Coordinates of C-alpha atoms in Angstrom, one line a residue:
M856 CA 0.0 0.0 0.0
K857 CA 2.9 2.3 0.9
N858 CA 4.6 1.7 -2.5
S859 CA 1.4 2.3 -4.4
V860 CA 0.8 5.6 -2.7
R861 CA 4.3 6.7 -3.3
L862 CA 4.2 5.7 -7.0
S863 CA 0.9 7.5 -7.5
D864 CA 2.4 10.7 -6.0
I865 CA 5.3 10.5 -8.3
M866 CA 3.2 9.9 -11.4
S867 CA 0.9 12.8 -10.5
Q868 CA 3.9 15.0 -10.2
R869 CA 5.2 13.9 -13.6
T870 CA 1.9 14.8 -15.3
E871 CA 2.5 18.4 -14.2
R872 CA 6.1 18.4 -15.6
R873 CA 7.3 18.3 -19.1
G874 CA 10.0 15.6 -18.6
I875 CA 12.4 14.3 -21.2
H876 CA 11.0 13.1 -24.5
V877 CA 12.9 12.2 -27.7
D878 CA 11.0 11.2 -30.8
Q879 CA 12.1 7.8 -32.0
S880 CA 12.4 9.1 -35.5
D881 CA 15.3 11.3 -34.2
L882 CA 17.3 8.2 -33.5
L883 CA 17.2 7.1 -37.2
C884 CA 19.5 8.2 -40.0
K885 CA 18.8 11.7 -41.3
K886 CA 18.9 10.4 -44.9
G887 CA 15.9 8.2 -44.2
C888 CA 17.5 4.9 -44.9
G889 CA 15.8 3.3 -41.9
Y890 CA 19.0 2.5 -40.0
Y891 CA 20.0 4.0 -36.6
G892 CA 22.0 7.3 -36.8
N893 CA 24.8 8.5 -34.5
A894 CA 25.6 12.0 -33.3
A895 CA 29.3 11.3 -34.0
W896 CA 28.3 10.8 -37.7
Q897 CA 26.2 14.0 -37.8
G898 CA 23.0 12.0 -37.4
L899 CA 23.8 9.5 -40.2
C900 CA 24.2 5.7 -40.0
S901 CA 27.5 4.1 -40.6
K902 CA 26.7 3.3 -44.2
C903 CA 25.5 6.8 -45.2
W904 CA 28.4 8.3 -43.2
R905 CA 31.0 6.3 -45.1
E906 CA 29.4 7.3 -48.4
E907 CA 29.4 10.9 -47.4
Y908 CA 32.9 10.7 -46.0
Q909 CA 34.2 9.2 -49.2
R910 CA 32.3 11.7 -51.3
V911 CA 33.8 14.6 -49.3
R912 CA 37.2 13.0 -49.4
Q913 CA 37.1 12.5 -53.1
K914 CA 36.0 16.1 -53.6
Q915 CA 38.9 17.2 -51.4
I916 CA 41.3 15.2 -53.6
Q917 CA 39.8 16.7 -56.7
D918 CA 40.1 20.2 -55.2
D919 CA 43.7 19.5 -54.3
W920 CA 44.4 18.4 -57.9
A921 CA 42.7 21.5 -59.3
L922 CA 44.7 23.7 -56.9
A923 CA 47.9 21.9 -57.8
E924 CA 47.3 22.3 -61.5
K925 CA 46.4 26.0 -61.1
L926 CA 49.6 26.6 -59.1
Q927 CA 51.6 24.7 -61.7
R928 CA 50.1 26.8 -64.5
E929 CA 50.9 30.0 -62.6
E930 CA 54.4 28.7 -62.0
E931 CA 54.9 27.9 -65.7
A932 CA 53.5 31.3 -66.7
A933 CA 55.9 33.0 -64.3
Y934 CA 58.8 31.0 -65.6
A935 CA 57.9 31.7 -69.2
S936 CA 57.8 35.5 -68.5
V937 CA 61.1 35.4 -66.6
H938 CA 62.7 33.2 -69.4
G939 CA 61.5 35.6 -72.1
A940 CA 63.0 38.6 -70.2
Q941 CA 66.2 36.8 -69.7
A942 CA 66.5 35.8 -73.4
L943 CA 66.3 39.5 -74.3
S944 CA 68.9 40.7 -71.8
H945 CA 71.8 38.4 -72.9
S946 CA 73.5 39.3 -69.7
Q947 CA 75.3 36.8 -67.4
P948 CA 73.4 37.6 -64.2
A949 CA 70.2 37.3 -66.1
A950 CA 71.3 34.0 -67.6
S951 CA 71.5 32.5 -64.1
Q952 CA 67.9 33.3 -63.3
P953 CA 66.3 30.6 -65.6
H954 CA 68.2 28.0 -63.6
T955 CA 66.5 29.4 -60.5
G956 CA 63.1 29.2 -62.2
H957 CA 63.8 25.6 -63.2
A958 CA 64.8 24.7 -59.6
S959 CA 61.6 26.3 -58.3
L960 CA 59.5 24.4 -60.8
G961 CA 61.3 21.2 -60.0
A962 CA 60.8 21.6 -56.3
F963 CA 57.1 22.3 -56.8
S964 CA 56.8 19.2 -59.1
K965 CA 58.4 17.0 -56.4
F966 CA 56.1 18.5 -53.8
E967 CA 53.1 17.8 -56.0
E968 CA 54.2 14.3 -56.8
K969 CA 54.8 13.6 -53.1
K970 CA 51.3 14.9 -52.2
T971 CA 49.6 12.9 -54.9
N972 CA 51.3 9.7 -53.8
E973 CA 50.3 10.3 -50.2
K974 CA 46.6 10.8 -51.2
T975 CA 46.7 7.8 -53.5
R976 CA 48.2 5.7 -50.7
K977 CA 45.4 6.7 -48.3
V978 CA 42.6 6.0 -50.8
T979 CA 43.9 2.5 -51.5
T980 CA 45.0 1.5 -48.0
V981 CA 43.3 -1.8 -47.7
K982 CA 42.8 -2.9 -51.3
K983 CA 46.2 -4.3 -51.6
F984 CA 45.3 -7.0 -49.0
F985 CA 42.9 -8.5 -51.4
S986 CA 44.8 -8.0 -54.7
P987 CA 46.8 -10.9 -56.3
S988 CA 49.9 -8.6 -56.3
S989 CA 50.0 -8.8 -52.5
R990 CA 51.0 -12.5 -52.7
T991 CA 54.0 -11.6 -54.9
A992 CA 55.4 -8.8 -52.7
S993 CA 59.0 -7.7 -53.1
K994 CA 61.7 -9.0 -50.8
K995 CA 61.7 -5.8 -48.9
E996 CA 58.0 -5.9 -48.2
T997 CA 58.2 -9.6 -47.3
Q998 CA 61.0 -8.9 -44.9
E999 CA 58.9 -6.1 -43.3
G1000 CA 55.9 -8.5 -43.0
K1001 CA 58.1 -11.0 -41.2
T1002 CA 59.4 -8.4 -38.8
P1003 CA 56.6 -7.3 -36.5
S1004 CA 56.5 -3.9 -34.9
P1005 CA 57.6 -3.5 -31.3
S1006 CA 54.0 -3.4 -30.2
I1007 CA 53.3 -6.8 -31.7
S1008 CA 56.6 -8.4 -30.8
R1009 CA 56.4 -7.7 -27.1
H1010 CA 54.9 -10.3 -24.9
A1011 CA 51.1 -10.4 -25.3
S1012 CA 48.8 -10.6 -22.3
F1013 CA 47.0 -13.8 -21.4
D1014 CA 43.7 -12.4 -22.8
T1015 CA 45.4 -11.6 -26.1
E1016 CA 46.9 -15.1 -26.3
Q1017 CA 43.6 -16.7 -25.5
V1018 CA 41.8 -14.7 -28.1
S1019 CA 44.4 -15.6 -30.7
K1020 CA 44.1 -19.3 -29.8
D1021 CA 40.3 -19.2 -30.0
F1022 CA 40.5 -17.4 -33.4
V1023 CA 42.8 -20.1 -34.8
D1024 CA 40.5 -22.9 -33.4
F1025 CA 37.5 -21.2 -35.0
L1026 CA 39.2 -20.8 -38.4
K1027 CA 40.1 -24.5 -38.5
N1028 CA 36.5 -25.4 -39.1
L1029 CA 36.6 -23.2 -42.3
Q1030 CA 39.7 -25.1 -43.6
K1031 CA 41.2 -23.3 -46.7
P1032 CA 39.2 -20.1 -46.4
G1033 CA 40.1 -20.0 -42.7
R1034 CA 43.8 -20.1 -43.5
E1035 CA 43.4 -17.2 -46.0
I1036 CA 41.4 -15.2 -43.5
H1037 CA 44.1 -15.7 -40.8
K1038 CA 46.8 -14.7 -43.2
Q1039 CA 45.0 -11.5 -44.2
C1040 CA 44.2 -10.6 -40.6
R1041 CA 47.8 -11.0 -39.6
A1042 CA 49.0 -8.9 -42.6
F1043 CA 46.5 -6.2 -41.7
I1044 CA 47.6 -6.0 -38.1
V1045 CA 51.2 -5.7 -39.1
N1046 CA 50.3 -3.0 -41.7
M1047 CA 48.2 -1.1 -39.1
S1048 CA 51.1 -1.2 -36.6
S1049 CA 53.1 1.0 -39.0
K1050 CA 50.4 3.6 -39.3
K1051 CA 50.5 5.1 -35.9
D1052 CA 50.9 8.6 -37.4
L1053 CA 47.5 8.4 -39.0
G1054 CA 44.5 10.2 -37.5
A1055 CA 41.7 8.4 -35.8
D1056 CA 39.3 8.9 -38.8
E1057 CA 41.9 7.4 -41.2
L1058 CA 42.5 4.5 -38.9
S1059 CA 38.8 3.9 -38.7
E1060 CA 38.6 4.1 -42.5
C1061 CA 41.3 1.4 -42.8
V1062 CA 39.5 -0.9 -40.4
Q1063 CA 36.1 -0.4 -41.9
D1064 CA 37.5 -0.9 -45.4
F1065 CA 39.0 -4.2 -44.3
Y1066 CA 35.7 -5.2 -42.7
Q1067 CA 33.8 -4.4 -45.9
N1068 CA 36.2 -6.1 -48.3
L1069 CA 36.4 -9.2 -46.1
A1070 CA 32.6 -9.4 -45.7
D1071 CA 32.2 -9.1 -49.5
R1072 CA 34.6 -12.0 -50.0
L1073 CA 32.9 -14.1 -47.3
M1074 CA 29.4 -13.4 -48.7
S1075 CA 30.5 -14.9 -52.0
H1076 CA 32.1 -17.8 -50.3
F1077 CA 29.1 -18.6 -48.1
K1078 CA 26.7 -18.0 -51.1
G1079 CA 24.8 -15.2 -49.4
S1080 CA 24.5 -16.7 -45.9
S1081 CA 24.5 -13.5 -43.8
E1082 CA 24.4 -15.4 -40.6
S1083 CA 27.6 -17.3 -41.3
V1084 CA 29.3 -14.1 -42.5
E1085 CA 28.3 -12.3 -39.3
Q1086 CA 29.6 -15.1 -37.2
V1087 CA 33.0 -15.0 -39.0
M1088 CA 33.1 -11.2 -38.8
D1089 CA 32.5 -11.2 -35.1
Q1090 CA 35.5 -13.4 -34.6
V1091 CA 37.6 -11.3 -37.0
E1092 CA 36.6 -8.1 -35.1
K1093 CA 37.5 -9.8 -31.7
Y1094 CA 40.9 -10.9 -32.9
I1095 CA 41.9 -7.7 -34.7
M1096 CA 40.6 -5.2 -32.1
T1097 CA 42.1 -7.1 -29.2
R1098 CA 45.5 -6.9 -30.9
L1099 CA 45.1 -3.2 -31.9
Y1100 CA 43.3 -2.0 -28.8
K1101 CA 46.3 -0.2 -27.2
S1102 CA 47.2 1.8 -30.4
V1103 CA 43.7 2.8 -31.5
F1104 CA 41.7 3.3 -28.3
C1105 CA 41.9 7.0 -27.3
P1106 CA 44.8 7.8 -29.7
E1107 CA 47.0 10.8 -29.0
T1108 CA 46.0 12.4 -32.3
T1109 CA 42.5 13.0 -31.0
D1110 CA 40.9 15.0 -28.2
D1111 CA 39.1 12.0 -26.8
E1112 CA 40.8 12.3 -23.4
K1113 CA 40.0 16.0 -23.1
K1114 CA 36.3 15.2 -23.8
D1115 CA 36.4 12.4 -21.2
L1116 CA 37.6 14.8 -18.5
A1117 CA 35.0 17.4 -19.6
T1118 CA 32.2 14.8 -19.4
Q1119 CA 33.4 13.5 -16.1
N1120 CA 33.5 16.9 -14.6
R1121 CA 30.1 17.8 -16.0
I1122 CA 28.5 14.7 -14.4
R1123 CA 30.2 15.5 -11.1
A1124 CA 28.8 19.0 -11.2
L1125 CA 25.3 17.4 -11.8
H1126 CA 25.5 15.2 -8.7
W1127 CA 22.5 17.0 -7.2
V1128 CA 20.1 15.9 -10.0
T1129 CA 17.3 13.8 -8.5
I1130 CA 15.3 11.0 -10.0
E1131 CA 12.2 13.2 -9.7
M1132 CA 13.7 16.0 -11.8
L1133 CA 14.3 13.6 -14.7
C1134 CA 10.8 12.2 -14.3
V1135 CA 12.1 8.6 -14.2
S1136 CA 9.5 5.8 -13.7
M1137 CA 11.6 3.9 -11.1
D1138 CA 10.9 3.4 -7.4
E1139 CA 14.2 2.5 -5.8
E1140 CA 12.6 1.6 -2.5
I1141 CA 11.4 -1.6 -4.1
P1142 CA 14.2 -4.1 -3.5
E1143 CA 14.0 -5.6 -7.0
V1144 CA 14.1 -2.2 -8.6
S1145 CA 17.1 -1.2 -6.5
E1146 CA 18.9 -4.4 -7.4
N1147 CA 18.3 -3.8 -11.2
V1148 CA 19.6 -0.2 -10.8
V1149 CA 22.8 -1.4 -9.2
K1150 CA 23.3 -4.0 -11.9
A1151 CA 22.7 -1.4 -14.6
I1152 CA 25.3 1.0 -13.0
T1153 CA 27.7 -1.9 -12.8
D1154 CA 27.3 -2.9 -16.5
V1155 CA 27.8 0.6 -17.8
I1156 CA 31.0 1.0 -15.7
E1157 CA 32.2 -2.4 -16.8
M1158 CA 32.1 -1.3 -20.4
D1159 CA 35.5 0.4 -20.0
S1160 CA 37.2 -2.9 -19.1
K1161 CA 36.4 -4.5 -22.4
R1162 CA 38.6 -4.4 -25.5
V1163 CA 36.3 -5.6 -28.2
P1164 CA 33.6 -3.2 -29.5
R1165 CA 31.1 -6.0 -29.6
D1166 CA 31.8 -6.7 -25.9
K1167 CA 31.4 -3.0 -25.0
L1168 CA 28.0 -3.1 -26.8
A1169 CA 27.0 -6.2 -24.8
C1170 CA 27.6 -4.2 -21.6
I1171 CA 25.4 -1.4 -22.9
T1172 CA 22.7 -3.9 -23.8
R1173 CA 22.7 -5.6 -20.4
C1174 CA 22.5 -2.2 -18.7
S1175 CA 19.5 -1.2 -20.8
K1176 CA 17.7 -4.5 -20.1
H1177 CA 18.1 -4.0 -16.4
I1178 CA 16.7 -0.5 -16.8
F1179 CA 13.7 -1.9 -18.7
S1180 CA 13.2 -4.5 -15.9
A1181 CA 13.3 -1.8 -13.2
I1182 CA 10.7 0.3 -15.0
R1183 CA 8.5 -2.7 -15.6
I1184 CA 8.5 -3.7 -12.0
T1185 CA 7.7 -0.1 -10.9
K1186 CA 4.9 0.4 -13.3
N1187 CA 3.6 -3.2 -13.3
E1188 CA 3.4 -2.9 -17.1
P1189 CA 5.9 -3.1 -20.0
A1190 CA 8.2 -0.1 -20.2
S1191 CA 8.0 2.3 -23.2
A1192 CA 10.7 4.0 -25.1
D1193 CA 9.8 7.4 -23.6
D1194 CA 10.5 5.9 -20.1
F1195 CA 13.8 4.4 -21.1
L1196 CA 15.9 7.5 -22.1
P1197 CA 15.3 9.5 -18.9
A1198 CA 16.1 6.3 -16.9
L1199 CA 19.3 5.8 -18.9
I1200 CA 20.3 9.4 -18.3
Y1201 CA 19.8 8.9 -14.6
I1202 CA 21.9 5.7 -14.6
V1203 CA 24.7 7.5 -16.5
L1204 CA 24.6 10.4 -14.0
K1205 CA 24.8 8.0 -11.0
A1206 CA 27.5 5.8 -12.6
N1207 CA 29.7 8.5 -14.1
P1208 CA 31.3 5.8 -16.4
P1209 CA 35.1 6.1 -16.9
R1210 CA 36.2 7.4 -20.3
L1211 CA 32.6 7.5 -21.6
Q1212 CA 33.4 9.6 -24.7
S1213 CA 36.4 7.5 -25.6
N1214 CA 34.4 4.3 -25.4
I1215 CA 31.6 5.8 -27.5
Q1216 CA 34.1 7.0 -30.1
Y1217 CA 35.9 3.6 -30.1
I1218 CA 32.7 1.7 -30.7
T1219 CA 31.7 4.2 -33.4
R1220 CA 35.1 3.9 -35.3
F1221 CA 35.9 0.2 -35.0
C1222 CA 32.7 -1.7 -34.4
N1223 CA 31.2 -3.9 -37.2
P1224 CA 28.9 -1.3 -38.8
S1225 CA 26.0 -3.8 -39.2
R1226 CA 25.7 -3.9 -35.4
L1227 CA 25.3 -0.2 -35.1
M1228 CA 22.8 0.1 -37.9
T1229 CA 20.1 -2.4 -36.8
G1230 CA 19.1 -4.6 -33.9
E1231 CA 18.9 -4.0 -30.2
D1232 CA 22.6 -3.3 -29.8
G1233 CA 22.3 -0.4 -32.3
Y1234 CA 19.2 0.9 -30.6
Y1235 CA 20.7 0.9 -27.1
F1236 CA 23.9 2.4 -28.3
T1237 CA 22.1 5.2 -30.1
N1238 CA 20.2 6.0 -26.9
L1239 CA 23.5 6.1 -24.9
C1240 CA 24.8 8.6 -27.4
C1241 CA 21.7 10.7 -26.9
A1242 CA 22.0 10.4 -23.1
A1243 CA 25.6 11.7 -23.3
A1244 CA 24.6 14.6 -25.6
F1245 CA 21.7 15.4 -23.3
I1246 CA 24.0 15.6 -20.2
E1247 CA 26.3 18.0 -22.0
K1248 CA 23.5 20.3 -22.9
L1249 CA 21.4 19.8 -19.7
D1250 CA 19.9 23.1 -18.5
A1251 CA 17.2 24.4 -16.2
Q1252 CA 14.4 24.0 -18.6
S1253 CA 15.1 20.3 -19.2
L1254 CA 14.9 19.7 -15.4
N1255 CA 11.8 21.9 -14.9
L1256 CA 13.7 24.4 -12.8
S1257 CA 14.1 28.1 -12.9
P1258 CA 17.5 29.4 -14.1
E1259 CA 18.2 30.8 -10.6
E1260 CA 17.6 27.4 -9.0
F1261 CA 19.8 25.7 -11.6
E1262 CA 22.6 28.1 -11.1
R1263 CA 22.5 27.8 -7.3
Y1264 CA 22.5 24.0 -7.5
M1265 CA 25.4 24.0 -10.0
S1266 CA 27.5 26.4 -7.9
G1267 CA 26.8 24.4 -4.7
Q1268 CA 25.1 27.3 -2.9
A1269 CA 22.0 25.2 -2.5
S1270 CA 20.9 21.5 -2.7
P1271 CA 17.5 20.1 -3.6
R1272 CA 17.9 17.5 -0.8
L1273 CA 18.2 20.2 1.9
N1274 CA 15.2 22.3 0.8
N1275 CA 11.8 21.4 2.4
S1276 CA 9.7 24.4 1.6
E1277 CA 6.7 24.3 -0.7
G1278 CA 7.7 24.0 -4.3
E1279 CA 11.2 22.7 -3.5
W1280 CA 12.4 19.2 -3.8
P1281 CA 12.1 17.5 -0.4
H1282 CA 15.0 15.6 1.1
S1283 CA 14.9 11.8 1.5
G1284 CA 12.6 10.6 4.3
S1285 CA 11.0 14.1 4.9
A1286 CA 7.5 12.8 4.1
V1287 CA 5.7 9.6 3.4
G1288 CA 5.5 8.8 -0.2
V1289 CA 8.7 10.6 -1.3
T1290 CA 11.2 8.5 -3.2
P1291 CA 14.8 8.8 -1.9
T1292 CA 16.8 11.2 -4.0
N1293 CA 19.9 9.1 -4.0
P1294 CA 20.0 5.3 -3.6
V1295 CA 23.4 5.4 -1.9
L1296 CA 22.3 8.1 0.6
A1297 CA 19.0 6.2 1.2
Q1298 CA 20.8 3.0 1.9
L1299 CA 23.2 4.9 4.2
N1300 CA 20.3 6.4 6.1
H1301 CA 18.7 3.0 6.3
N1302 CA 21.9 1.4 7.6
L1303 CA 22.2 4.2 10.2
E1304 CA 18.7 3.6 11.4
M1305 CA 19.4 -0.1 11.7
L1306 CA 22.6 0.6 13.7
S1307 CA 20.6 3.0 16.0
G1308 CA 18.1 0.3 16.6
L1309 CA 20.8 -2.3 17.2
S1310 CA 22.4 0.1 19.7
S1311 CA 19.2 0.5 21.6
R1312 CA 18.6 -3.2 21.7
Q1313 CA 22.2 -3.8 22.9
E1314 CA 21.7 -1.3 25.7
S1315 CA 18.5 -3.1 26.8
L1316 CA 20.3 -6.4 26.6
M1317 CA 23.1 -5.2 28.8
E1318 CA 20.7 -3.8 31.4
A1319 CA 18.9 -7.2 31.5
A1320 CA 22.3 -9.0 31.8
Q1321 CA 23.4 -6.8 34.7
S1322 CA 20.0 -7.4 36.4
L1323 CA 20.4 -11.1 35.9
Q1324 CA 23.9 -11.0 37.3
A1325 CA 22.7 -9.1 40.5
D1326 CA 19.9 -11.7 40.9
L1327 CA 22.4 -14.5 40.7
I1328 CA 24.6 -12.9 43.3
A1329 CA 21.7 -12.3 45.7
W1330 CA 20.0 -15.7 45.3
P1331 CA 22.4 -17.8 47.5
K1332 CA 22.1 -15.3 50.3
N1333 CA 18.3 -15.3 50.1
V1334 CA 18.2 -19.1 50.2
Q1335 CA 20.5 -19.2 53.2
R1336 CA 18.4 -16.7 55.0
E1337 CA 15.2 -18.6 54.4
V1338 CA 16.8 -21.8 55.6
N1339 CA 17.9 -20.2 58.8
D1340 CA 14.5 -18.7 59.5
I1341 CA 12.9 -22.2 59.1
L1342 CA 15.5 -23.8 61.4
E1343 CA 14.8 -21.1 64.1
K1344 CA 11.1 -21.6 63.8
Y1345 CA 11.2 -25.4 63.8
P1346 CA 14.3 -26.5 65.6
L1347 CA 15.6 -30.0 64.9
E1348 CA 15.2 -32.6 67.9
I1349 CA 17.3 -35.8 67.8
M1350 CA 15.7 -38.6 69.8
S1351 CA 17.9 -41.4 71.5
R1352 CA 17.1 -44.9 70.5
T1353 CA 17.7 -48.3 72.5
V1354 CA 19.1 -51.2 70.7
S1355 CA 18.3 -54.7 72.1
A1356 CA 20.0 -58.0 71.3
I1357 CA 18.0 -60.5 69.2
D1358 CA 18.6 -63.4 71.6
A1359 CA 17.8 -61.5 74.8
N1360 CA 14.7 -62.3 76.8
N1361 CA 12.0 -60.1 75.4
M1362 CA 8.9 -60.2 77.5
D1363 CA 7.1 -57.6 75.5
N1364 CA 7.0 -59.8 72.4
D1365 CA 6.1 -63.4 73.0
Q1366 CA 5.7 -64.1 69.4
L1367 CA 9.4 -64.5 68.8
P1368 CA 10.6 -68.1 68.1
P1369 CA 12.7 -69.8 70.8
P1370 CA 16.4 -69.6 70.6
L1371 CA 18.2 -72.1 68.6
T1372 CA 20.0 -75.0 70.4
P1373 CA 22.9 -76.8 69.0
Q1374 CA 22.4 -80.3 67.9
V1375 CA 25.0 -83.0 67.6
F1376 CA 24.8 -85.6 64.9
A1377 CA 26.6 -88.9 65.1
G1378 CA 29.3 -89.2 62.6

C-alpha cells in the first residue's frame, strides 16, 4: 500500500512536468535509410556516413588536384615570362635566373608528386590486402611482413593469447578459407602497426574498409548466408581489435581524453540531480528495482574494461535491459521508449562511467557497422549517445527548474535535498511517499537507522544481563536466610534410640521363636 501511494504521487507530479522526450524518428539516420544514426556521424548511419565521408574525401582530392594544376600553370607562366625577359637581356646575371626558375618548378613538381602519392596511398590503403599482387610482394615488403612492430613483438597478455588461440581454433573449421582469413588478418595487423601517425578517422577508415572487403569475399564464399558471415566477422573483429586496442583506443591524435575529462567533470557537477527532476519511472525503495539499478550501473561501468567493440556493446545492452526491468517492476506494465531514455540518463549520472566519450568513439570507429545500424545493440547504443549529448546540454528547462535554482545548484550554494519548503524538492525521508533522491544516501540512512536500533537493543540487553547478574549474586544469600528462618522456627530434635539383642529375653514380644539349640549328629 505504501509503495502504491508513493508511485501515485510520483506519477501525479510527472503529469505536471514536461519531462524528457525524444521522438524515436530522431534516432534514425537523417537520410531516411531506416538505420540508426549517430551523433558522431552527424546523425547519419555508418553506411551513409561512409558514403558521405568518401564523397567529401574524393571532392577534397579533386580540389587539391585542381589547386595543384592551377599553381603549376601560374608557375609555368611566371617561368615563361622570366625566361623571355632573360632571353632579351643576354647578360650573365640574367642568364642564371632561368636556372633558379627551373629549380623552383622542379621543387614544386616534387612536392606535387609527393602529395599525390600520399593521397593515393590513403585511398587504396586496404585494397592491396585482397589483390593478387600482395601475394608476390617484393623481398623488402616480405621482410617487413616477417618483422613485426615492437607493439606486436612484445609479450602479449593472457587475454590476447587466448583470443588468438580461440580465433585459430575457430578458423580450423573453415579449412582453406580459414587459413586465408588468418593470413589477411595478420598482414592487416602488421600493416596497421606501422600507421600510428594516421589520425583516428583514417585508422577507422582502414579498419572499416578491411571489414567491408572481407565481408564481401565471405558473402560470395558462403553464397549469401549473412548469418555465417556475421559469425566470422564477429571473430575477426574480436581478434583484430584485441591486438590493436592499445594503439587505436583514445589515440594521441584526438581530443578524446579531453572530452572524457569534460564529461566526467560535467557529471560530477550534476550530482544533485534527482530522480524526480528527470521524471524517471523507477521506485528504488522496491528491492527488485534497486537491485536492477545497481546492476545497470555496474554494467555501464564495466564497459571500459572490455577491449572488443562488440563486448562493450554487450555491456550497454545488459545495462539497458536492467533499466527496462526496473521500469516494468515499478509500473507493473511493459516499459515504453519514452520511459527508457530518462532512466538511462539517470543511470549515467549515477555511474559516471570512466572514459565515456572514448568508449563511444571507439565503438563508433571500429565496431562492425552492421551492429550499429540495426538490432537492439544499435538501438541501445544510439540511446546512450543521446544520453551523453543530453547531459552535455542539460539546462534548467530540461529539469523543470528556474534558471536561478539551476545556477544555485550548479554552484553548490543550495541543494534540492536540503530544501523542504513548498515548491522545493524535499530531502529523503521528509515525508511519506517521497522516493529517496539518491539510492546510496537512502541506503546509508537505512543502515544508520538499523545501527541505531541495534544500539538500543544492545543497551536493553546489557541492562537485562546486569540485572540477571545481580539476581544470581543475591540468590544464595536469600536461600540461606530462608533456611535459617525455618530452622529457628522449627528446631531439629534428635531422639535417642535403645538397641536390644536379638537373643535376649524379650517379655514384651512373646511371638518370637525360641532360641536355637545346638544339635550333635553322630558321625
